[in-house]
Amino acid sequence: MDIATLQSRLGHTFSNAALLQQALTHRSHSSLHNERLEFLGDSVLNCAVASLLFDRFGKIDEGDLSRLRANLVKQQSLYEIAQRLELSQCLRLGEGELKSGGFRRPSILADTLEALFGAIFLDAGFDVASRVISALYAPVLETVDPKTLGKDAKTLLQEFLQGKKIQLPQYNVVATHGAAHNQEFEIECLVPKLDIHVFGTGGSRRAGEQAAAKLALESVQQALAKAPVAPKKTRQRTTQLKLAGIATFQPDAPTQSEKTSETRKQVRPEAAAGSSRPAKTSAAREQDSLPPDADDSKPVSSNQSKSA
């Protein structure tokens, strides 16, 4: 791909062609490389994306907007945009980077795209750079779900499995296809507990893992939706409620009145045994309690005693 085609895809034709050439130059190629432009472009990108999100998502608070922006400007997101532009065909790399496949390395492609944003800012100003960024991010923003805050498929799959207390997925490279300068990676994603085994492909190992993770997440959600839900066991939370000062009632436990009644029942046989003593004792006690007879209370004279 020639430089004219790249400028057409970017939507901007450089007045200063030297800025474009420098933005495409890796440090392995020459001393006049793109790292300073990358630094500048990173700030331009963050500001432009922040403005886009602020206008598009009016109901999202500052914290969620920051997390969403971070996911949109990270290396993987930039790498995917660079792939759409076929930026690898325009890179200026040194011999070592060319032989090692640097033209398809995500970090190099992401850094070069940021350098291009910095070069456009210097060439035409922030408004033009912001317009270019807005056009490149339009397809990305269409697929952004505010609920997931722009998280990639691997992150969403990992968080979903952790929430269900399921072992994390396994990723393996199954095969690579194509020539060295245009390889395609085939990745398998395994979720052993749910017996899920899917494959994804991409221009890099990371892109292949993302594709596989997206398919795995859909499969996991379908599998769990079909699985019967086990009834939850109800547990009495007496201890916790008592600590909180809340009265509790346990139907299986005897109440205090029932305990008292049971105690009385156990004492009654002993009381009955005590009541079976001879009646004489009671009669004697009654006799002692009676007043003496009138005759018995009179004094006995001495004459009567002698005659007796």
mmCIF file of C-alpha atoms in Angstrom:
data_model
loop_
_atom_site.group_PDB
_atom_site.id
_atom_site.type_symbol
_atom_site.label_atom_id
_atom_site.label_comp_id
_atom_site.label_asym_id
_atom_site.label_seq_id
_atom_site.Cartn_x
_atom_site.Cartn_y
_atom_site.Cartn_z
ATOM 1 C CA MET A 1 0.000 0.000 0.000
ATOM 2 C CA ASP A 2 1.352 3.424 -0.898
ATOM 3 C CA ILE A 3 1.334 6.574 1.220
ATOM 4 C CA ALA A 4 -1.512 8.157 -0.776
ATOM 5 C CA THR A 5 -3.819 5.249 0.034
ATOM 6 C CA LEU A 6 -2.969 5.507 3.729
ATOM 7 C CA GLN A 7 -3.771 9.233 3.761
ATOM 8 C CA SER A 8 -7.062 8.516 2.042
ATOM 9 C CA ARG A 9 -7.998 5.958 4.714
ATOM 10 C CA LEU A 10 -6.996 8.370 7.448
ATOM 11 C CA GLY A 11 -9.075 11.128 5.918
ATOM 12 C CA HIS A 12 -6.230 13.630 5.959
ATOM 13 C CA THR A 13 -3.596 14.657 3.419
ATOM 14 C CA PHE A 14 -0.416 15.968 5.023
ATOM 15 C CA SER A 15 0.862 19.411 4.129
ATOM 16 C CA ASN A 16 4.205 18.436 5.635
ATOM 17 C CA ALA A 17 5.081 15.020 4.223
ATOM 18 C CA ALA A 18 8.109 14.793 6.524
ATOM 19 C CA LEU A 19 5.792 14.497 9.530
ATOM 20 C CA LEU A 20 4.040 11.503 7.950
ATOM 21 C CA GLN A 21 7.353 9.830 7.137
ATOM 22 C CA GLN A 22 8.640 10.341 10.667
ATOM 23 C CA ALA A 23 5.399 8.959 12.170
ATOM 24 C CA LEU A 24 5.885 5.737 10.195
ATOM 25 C CA THR A 25 9.541 5.295 11.191
ATOM 26 C CA HIS A 26 10.492 2.889 13.964
ATOM 27 C CA ARG A 27 13.559 3.546 16.101
ATOM 28 C CA SER A 28 15.215 0.447 14.600
ATOM 29 C CA HIS A 29 15.238 2.201 11.202
ATOM 30 C CA SER A 30 16.925 5.531 11.943
ATOM 31 C CA SER A 31 17.589 8.134 14.601
ATOM 32 C CA LEU A 32 14.723 10.315 13.393
ATOM 33 C CA HIS A 33 11.967 8.002 14.630
ATOM 34 C CA ASN A 34 8.387 8.351 15.830
ATOM 35 C CA GLU A 35 8.639 8.068 19.624
ATOM 36 C CA ARG A 36 8.223 11.790 20.340
ATOM 37 C CA LEU A 37 5.247 11.917 17.995
ATOM 38 C CA GLU A 38 3.835 8.876 19.789
ATOM 39 C CA PHE A 39 4.067 10.744 23.101
ATOM 40 C CA LEU A 40 2.169 13.674 21.645
ATOM 41 C CA GLY A 41 -0.372 11.528 19.868
ATOM 42 C CA ASP A 42 -1.183 9.641 23.066
ATOM 43 C CA SER A 43 -2.388 12.873 24.716
ATOM 44 C CA VAL A 44 -4.311 13.960 21.616
ATOM 45 C CA LEU A 45 -6.004 10.562 21.458
ATOM 46 C CA ASN A 46 -7.024 10.614 25.128
ATOM 47 C CA CYS A 47 -8.508 14.076 24.834
ATOM 48 C CA ALA A 48 -10.394 13.287 21.619
ATOM 49 C CA VAL A 49 -11.819 10.005 22.932
ATOM 50 C CA ALA A 50 -12.812 11.661 26.217
ATOM 51 C CA SER A 51 -14.751 14.266 24.250
ATOM 52 C CA LEU A 52 -16.472 11.577 22.171
ATOM 53 C CA LEU A 53 -17.541 9.632 25.254
ATOM 54 C CA PHE A 54 -18.706 12.761 27.058
ATOM 55 C CA ASP A 55 -21.020 13.642 24.161
ATOM 56 C CA ARG A 56 -22.210 10.096 23.476
ATOM 57 C CA PHE A 57 -22.907 8.783 26.984
ATOM 58 C CA GLY A 58 -24.606 11.528 28.938
ATOM 59 C CA LYS A 59 -25.788 9.327 31.815
ATOM 60 C CA ILE A 60 -22.466 7.678 32.706
ATOM 61 C CA ASP A 61 -20.544 9.096 35.655
ATOM 62 C CA GLU A 62 -16.907 10.178 35.664
ATOM 63 C CA GLY A 63 -15.478 6.904 37.034
ATOM 64 C CA ASP A 64 -17.171 4.734 34.410
ATOM 65 C CA LEU A 65 -16.220 7.173 31.646
ATOM 66 C CA SER A 66 -12.575 6.911 32.703
ATOM 67 C CA ARG A 67 -12.690 3.102 32.651
ATOM 68 C CA LEU A 68 -14.416 3.132 29.264
ATOM 69 C CA ARG A 69 -11.815 5.494 27.819
ATOM 70 C CA ALA A 70 -8.985 3.347 29.193
ATOM 71 C CA ASN A 71 -10.374 0.323 27.367
ATOM 72 C CA LEU A 72 -10.752 2.247 24.117
ATOM 73 C CA VAL A 73 -7.222 3.689 24.003
ATOM 74 C CA LYS A 74 -5.323 0.603 25.145
ATOM 75 C CA GLN A 75 -2.906 -1.251 22.888
ATOM 76 C CA GLN A 76 -5.355 -3.911 21.692
ATOM 77 C CA SER A 77 -7.915 -1.334 20.547
ATOM 78 C CA LEU A 78 -5.276 0.672 18.684
ATOM 79 C CA TYR A 79 -3.861 -2.496 17.141
ATOM 80 C CA GLU A 80 -7.261 -3.451 15.751
ATOM 81 C CA ILE A 81 -7.685 -0.015 14.158
ATOM 82 C CA ALA A 82 -4.161 -0.246 12.703
ATOM 83 C CA GLN A 83 -5.071 -3.583 11.161
ATOM 84 C CA ARG A 84 -8.133 -2.062 9.508
ATOM 85 C CA LEU A 85 -5.867 0.597 7.995
ATOM 86 C CA GLU A 86 -3.327 -2.084 6.951
ATOM 87 C CA LEU A 87 -0.729 0.093 8.604
ATOM 88 C CA SER A 88 1.837 -2.713 8.649
ATOM 89 C CA GLN A 89 2.430 -2.231 4.928
ATOM 90 C CA CYS A 90 3.666 1.318 5.454
ATOM 91 C CA LEU A 91 6.006 0.853 8.417
ATOM 92 C CA ARG A 92 9.677 1.758 8.144
ATOM 93 C CA LEU A 93 11.562 -0.847 10.197
ATOM 94 C CA GLY A 94 15.180 -1.877 10.603
ATOM 95 C CA GLU A 95 16.521 -5.191 9.318
ATOM 96 C CA GLY A 96 16.237 -6.924 12.663
ATOM 97 C CA GLU A 97 12.609 -5.941 13.181
ATOM 98 C CA LEU A 98 11.699 -6.970 9.656
ATOM 99 C CA LYS A 99 13.186 -10.432 10.104
ATOM 100 C CA SER A 100 11.525 -10.925 13.490
ATOM 101 C CA GLY A 101 8.108 -9.949 12.167
ATOM 102 C CA GLY A 102 7.924 -6.544 13.842
ATOM 103 C CA PHE A 103 5.492 -5.270 11.202
ATOM 104 C CA ARG A 104 2.739 -7.417 12.735
ATOM 105 C CA ARG A 105 3.660 -6.822 16.376
ATOM 106 C CA PRO A 106 0.710 -5.186 18.208
ATOM 107 C CA SER A 107 2.911 -2.830 20.248
ATOM 108 C CA ILE A 108 4.662 -1.423 17.164
ATOM 109 C CA LEU A 109 1.409 -0.955 15.236
ATOM 110 C CA ALA A 110 -0.350 0.700 18.195
ATOM 111 C CA ASP A 111 2.581 3.071 18.795
ATOM 112 C CA THR A 112 2.732 4.007 15.106
ATOM 113 C CA LEU A 113 -0.983 4.852 15.067
ATOM 114 C CA GLU A 114 -0.525 7.172 18.044
ATOM 115 C CA ALA A 115 2.447 8.775 16.248
ATOM 116 C CA LEU A 116 0.183 9.426 13.255
ATOM 117 C CA PHE A 117 -2.331 11.206 15.507
ATOM 118 C CA GLY A 118 0.499 13.372 16.857
ATOM 119 C CA ALA A 119 1.712 14.141 13.332
ATOM 120 C CA ILE A 120 -1.802 15.149 12.209
ATOM 121 C CA PHE A 121 -2.089 17.442 15.243
ATOM 122 C CA LEU A 122 1.164 19.196 14.313
ATOM 123 C CA ASP A 123 0.216 19.334 10.645
ATOM 124 C CA ALA A 124 -3.358 20.654 10.935
ATOM 125 C CA GLY A 125 -4.332 21.215 14.573
ATOM 126 C CA PHE A 126 -6.456 19.507 17.183
ATOM 127 C CA ASP A 127 -9.798 19.854 15.413
ATOM 128 C CA VAL A 128 -8.581 17.926 12.362
ATOM 129 C CA ALA A 129 -6.869 15.295 14.517
ATOM 130 C CA SER A 130 -10.042 14.914 16.575
ATOM 131 C CA ARG A 131 -12.116 14.486 13.428
ATOM 132 C CA VAL A 132 -9.767 11.745 12.144
ATOM 133 C CA ILE A 133 -9.903 9.935 15.485
ATOM 134 C CA SER A 134 -13.693 10.239 15.600
ATOM 135 C CA ALA A 135 -14.021 8.650 12.158
ATOM 136 C CA LEU A 136 -11.675 5.773 13.022
ATOM 137 C CA TYR A 137 -13.458 5.083 16.325
ATOM 138 C CA ALA A 138 -16.993 5.286 14.919
ATOM 139 C CA PRO A 139 -17.265 1.499 14.244
ATOM 140 C CA VAL A 140 -15.783 0.784 17.678
ATOM 141 C CA LEU A 141 -18.243 3.032 19.525
ATOM 142 C CA GLU A 142 -21.170 1.368 17.769
ATOM 143 C CA THR A 143 -20.317 -1.900 19.481
ATOM 144 C CA VAL A 144 -19.543 -0.457 22.924
ATOM 145 C CA ASP A 145 -21.896 -1.590 25.673
ATOM 146 C CA PRO A 146 -21.865 0.922 28.559
ATOM 147 C CA LYS A 147 -22.703 -1.913 30.961
ATOM 148 C CA THR A 148 -19.439 -3.684 30.188
ATOM 149 C CA LEU A 149 -17.444 -0.415 29.986
ATOM 150 C CA GLY A 150 -15.788 -1.464 26.746
ATOM 151 C CA LYS A 151 -14.066 -4.495 28.267
ATOM 152 C CA ASP A 152 -12.649 -7.020 25.816
ATOM 153 C CA ALA A 153 -13.971 -10.561 25.425
ATOM 154 C CA LYS A 154 -11.227 -12.199 27.529
ATOM 155 C CA THR A 155 -11.891 -9.897 30.462
ATOM 156 C CA LEU A 156 -15.656 -10.399 30.245
ATOM 157 C CA LEU A 157 -15.271 -14.181 30.083
ATOM 158 C CA GLN A 158 -12.914 -14.236 33.061
ATOM 159 C CA GLU A 159 -15.170 -12.038 35.194
ATOM 160 C CA PHE A 160 -18.252 -14.074 34.266
ATOM 161 C CA LEU A 161 -16.609 -17.375 35.202
ATOM 162 C CA GLN A 162 -15.263 -15.960 38.462
ATOM 163 C CA GLY A 163 -18.756 -14.773 39.346
ATOM 164 C CA LYS A 164 -20.049 -18.326 38.851
ATOM 165 C CA LYS A 165 -17.065 -19.833 40.722
ATOM 166 C CA ILE A 166 -15.955 -21.740 37.621
ATOM 167 C CA GLN A 167 -12.302 -22.435 36.760
ATOM 168 C CA LEU A 168 -10.755 -19.883 34.395
ATOM 169 C CA PRO A 169 -10.462 -20.728 30.670
ATOM 170 C CA GLN A 170 -7.404 -22.205 28.995
ATOM 171 C CA TYR A 171 -5.982 -20.857 25.711
ATOM 172 C CA ASN A 172 -3.764 -22.858 23.377
ATOM 173 C CA VAL A 173 -2.304 -22.158 19.946
ATOM 174 C CA VAL A 174 -3.579 -24.906 17.652
ATOM 175 C CA ALA A 175 -1.981 -23.812 14.385
ATOM 176 C CA THR A 176 -0.605 -20.890 12.381
ATOM 177 C CA HIS A 177 -1.533 -20.306 8.756
ATOM 178 C CA GLY A 178 -0.125 -18.152 5.963
ATOM 179 C CA ALA A 179 3.249 -16.647 5.125
ATOM 180 C CA ALA A 180 5.533 -15.147 7.740
ATOM 181 C CA HIS A 181 4.526 -11.573 6.894
ATOM 182 C CA ASN A 182 0.792 -12.341 7.018
ATOM 183 C CA GLN A 183 0.239 -15.110 9.536
ATOM 184 C CA GLU A 184 -3.077 -16.109 11.020
ATOM 185 C CA PHE A 185 -3.255 -17.780 14.432
ATOM 186 C CA GLU A 186 -5.824 -20.409 15.340
ATOM 187 C CA ILE A 187 -6.514 -20.476 19.089
ATOM 188 C CA GLU A 188 -8.590 -22.896 21.127
ATOM 189 C CA CYS A 189 -10.396 -21.864 24.298
ATOM 190 C CA LEU A 190 -11.368 -24.512 26.864
ATOM 191 C CA VAL A 191 -13.766 -24.326 29.810
ATOM 192 C CA PRO A 192 -13.429 -27.894 31.154
ATOM 193 C CA LYS A 193 -16.141 -27.748 33.818
ATOM 194 C CA LEU A 194 -18.827 -26.934 31.229
ATOM 195 C CA ASP A 195 -17.229 -29.084 28.497
ATOM 196 C CA ILE A 196 -16.833 -26.056 26.191
ATOM 197 C CA HIS A 197 -14.235 -26.184 23.423
ATOM 198 C CA VAL A 198 -14.222 -23.410 20.807
ATOM 199 C CA PHE A 199 -11.764 -21.971 18.282
ATOM 200 C CA GLY A 200 -10.921 -18.436 17.183
ATOM 201 C CA THR A 201 -8.582 -16.949 14.603
ATOM 202 C CA GLY A 202 -6.738 -13.637 14.352
ATOM 203 C CA GLY A 203 -3.753 -11.852 12.875
ATOM 204 C CA SER A 204 -1.931 -12.285 16.198
ATOM 205 C CA ARG A 205 -2.101 -14.662 19.102
ATOM 206 C CA ARG A 206 -3.871 -12.045 21.210
ATOM 207 C CA ALA A 207 -6.434 -11.346 18.497
ATOM 208 C CA GLY A 208 -7.073 -15.088 18.139
ATOM 209 C CA GLU A 209 -7.572 -15.423 21.894
ATOM 210 C CA GLN A 210 -10.058 -12.555 21.865
ATOM 211 C CA ALA A 211 -12.042 -14.184 19.063
ATOM 212 C CA ALA A 212 -12.071 -17.527 20.890
ATOM 213 C CA ALA A 213 -13.048 -15.873 24.183
ATOM 214 C CA LYS A 214 -16.020 -14.178 22.548
ATOM 215 C CA LEU A 215 -17.333 -17.518 21.265
ATOM 216 C CA ALA A 216 -16.637 -19.176 24.622
ATOM 217 C CA LEU A 217 -18.555 -16.488 26.515
ATOM 218 C CA GLU A 218 -21.600 -16.993 24.318
ATOM 219 C CA SER A 219 -21.373 -20.779 24.795
ATOM 220 C CA VAL A 220 -21.006 -20.476 28.576
ATOM 221 C CA GLN A 221 -24.023 -18.195 28.881
ATOM 222 C CA GLN A 222 -26.127 -20.567 26.767
ATOM 223 C CA ALA A 223 -25.000 -23.620 28.748
ATOM 224 C CA LEU A 224 -25.827 -22.028 32.098
ATOM 225 C CA ALA A 225 -29.181 -20.760 30.820
ATOM 226 C CA LYS A 226 -30.206 -24.322 29.900
ATOM 227 C CA ALA A 227 -28.951 -25.884 33.131
ATOM 228 C CA PRO A 228 -31.619 -26.434 35.840
ATOM 229 C CA VAL A 229 -31.322 -24.168 38.822
ATOM 230 C CA ALA A 230 -30.846 -26.086 42.081
ATOM 231 C CA PRO A 231 -33.115 -24.914 44.930
ATOM 232 C CA LYS A 232 -31.340 -22.986 47.606
ATOM 233 C CA LYS A 233 -31.250 -24.512 51.069
ATOM 234 C CA THR A 234 -32.821 -22.313 53.711
ATOM 235 C CA ARG A 235 -30.698 -21.897 56.765
ATOM 236 C CA GLN A 236 -31.838 -20.425 60.011
ATOM 237 C CA ARG A 237 -29.779 -17.401 60.834
ATOM 238 C CA THR A 238 -30.579 -17.340 64.511
ATOM 239 C CA THR A 239 -27.112 -16.399 65.663
ATOM 240 C CA GLN A 240 -26.747 -13.527 63.224
ATOM 241 C CA LEU A 241 -30.205 -12.200 63.995
ATOM 242 C CA LYS A 242 -29.639 -12.378 67.728
ATOM 243 C CA LEU A 243 -26.414 -10.459 67.361
ATOM 244 C CA ALA A 244 -28.327 -7.864 65.382
ATOM 245 C CA GLY A 245 -30.932 -7.622 68.138
ATOM 246 C CA ILE A 246 -33.725 -9.213 66.112
ATOM 247 C CA ALA A 247 -36.100 -11.653 67.790
ATOM 248 C CA THR A 248 -36.175 -15.090 66.205
ATOM 249 C CA PHE A 249 -38.579 -18.007 66.297
ATOM 250 C CA GLN A 250 -37.511 -21.576 65.726
ATOM 251 C CA PRO A 251 -40.502 -23.881 65.155
ATOM 252 C CA ASP A 252 -38.489 -26.993 65.919
ATOM 253 C CA ALA A 253 -37.086 -25.729 69.217
ATOM 254 C CA PRO A 254 -39.247 -25.881 72.397
ATOM 255 C CA THR A 255 -40.376 -22.569 73.804
ATOM 256 C CA GLN A 256 -39.729 -21.486 77.401
ATOM 257 C CA SER A 257 -43.314 -22.317 78.461
ATOM 258 C CA GLU A 258 -43.001 -25.798 76.964
ATOM 259 C CA LYS A 259 -39.754 -26.323 78.880
ATOM 260 C CA THR A 260 -41.448 -25.261 82.164
ATOM 261 C CA SER A 261 -44.399 -27.576 81.513
ATOM 262 C CA GLU A 262 -42.057 -30.465 80.868
ATOM 263 C CA THR A 263 -40.196 -29.766 84.086
ATOM 264 C CA ARG A 264 -43.455 -29.823 86.045
ATOM 265 C CA LYS A 265 -44.391 -33.168 84.525
ATOM 266 C CA GLN A 266 -41.108 -34.596 85.709
ATOM 267 C CA VAL A 267 -41.672 -33.302 89.256
ATOM 268 C CA ARG A 268 -45.293 -34.607 89.630
ATOM 269 C CA PRO A 269 -44.388 -38.309 90.211
ATOM 270 C CA GLU A 270 -42.223 -37.264 93.160
ATOM 271 C CA ALA A 271 -45.097 -35.212 94.585
ATOM 272 C CA ALA A 272 -47.448 -38.183 94.143
ATOM 273 C CA ALA A 273 -45.027 -40.459 95.976
ATOM 274 C CA GLY A 274 -44.943 -38.023 98.895
ATOM 275 C CA SER A 275 -48.781 -37.954 99.139
ATOM 276 C CA SER A 276 -48.973 -41.770 99.584
ATOM 277 C CA ARG A 277 -47.714 -41.703 103.209
ATOM 278 C CA PRO A 278 -49.974 -43.275 105.963
ATOM 279 C CA ALA A 279 -53.106 -41.327 106.795
ATOM 280 C CA LYS A 280 -52.350 -41.587 110.487
ATOM 281 C CA THR A 281 -49.816 -38.897 110.326
ATOM 282 C CA SER A 282 -52.298 -36.504 108.841
ATOM 283 C CA ALA A 283 -54.935 -37.527 111.385
ATOM 284 C CA ALA A 284 -52.550 -36.981 114.249
ATOM 285 C CA ARG A 285 -51.701 -33.547 112.923
ATOM 286 C CA GLU A 286 -55.380 -32.727 112.742
ATOM 287 C CA GLN A 287 -55.948 -33.945 116.321
ATOM 288 C CA ASP A 288 -53.149 -31.730 117.597
ATOM 289 C CA SER A 289 -54.674 -28.786 115.928
ATOM 290 C CA LEU A 290 -58.125 -29.275 117.606
ATOM 291 C CA PRO A 291 -58.947 -27.299 120.813
ATOM 292 C CA PRO A 292 -59.201 -29.346 124.109
ATOM 293 C CA ASP A 293 -62.653 -30.492 125.439
ATOM 294 C CA ALA A 294 -64.438 -28.432 128.055
ATOM 295 C CA ASP A 295 -64.385 -31.256 130.660
ATOM 296 C CA ASP A 296 -60.753 -31.848 130.251
ATOM 297 C CA SER A 297 -60.011 -28.249 130.860
ATOM 298 C CA LYS A 298 -61.500 -28.267 134.452
ATOM 299 C CA PRO A 299 -59.055 -28.752 137.357
ATOM 300 C CA VAL A 300 -59.292 -31.943 139.446
ATOM 301 C CA SER A 301 -59.883 -31.422 143.195
ATOM 302 C CA SER A 302 -57.882 -33.197 145.842
ATOM 303 C CA ASN A 303 -60.939 -34.970 147.374
ATOM 304 C CA GLN A 304 -61.863 -36.506 144.093
ATOM 305 C CA SER A 305 -58.299 -37.610 143.758
ATOM 306 C CA LYS A 306 -58.333 -39.335 147.113
ATOM 307 C CA SER A 307 -61.668 -41.108 146.532
ATOM 308 C CA ALA A 308 -60.286 -42.379 143.292
#
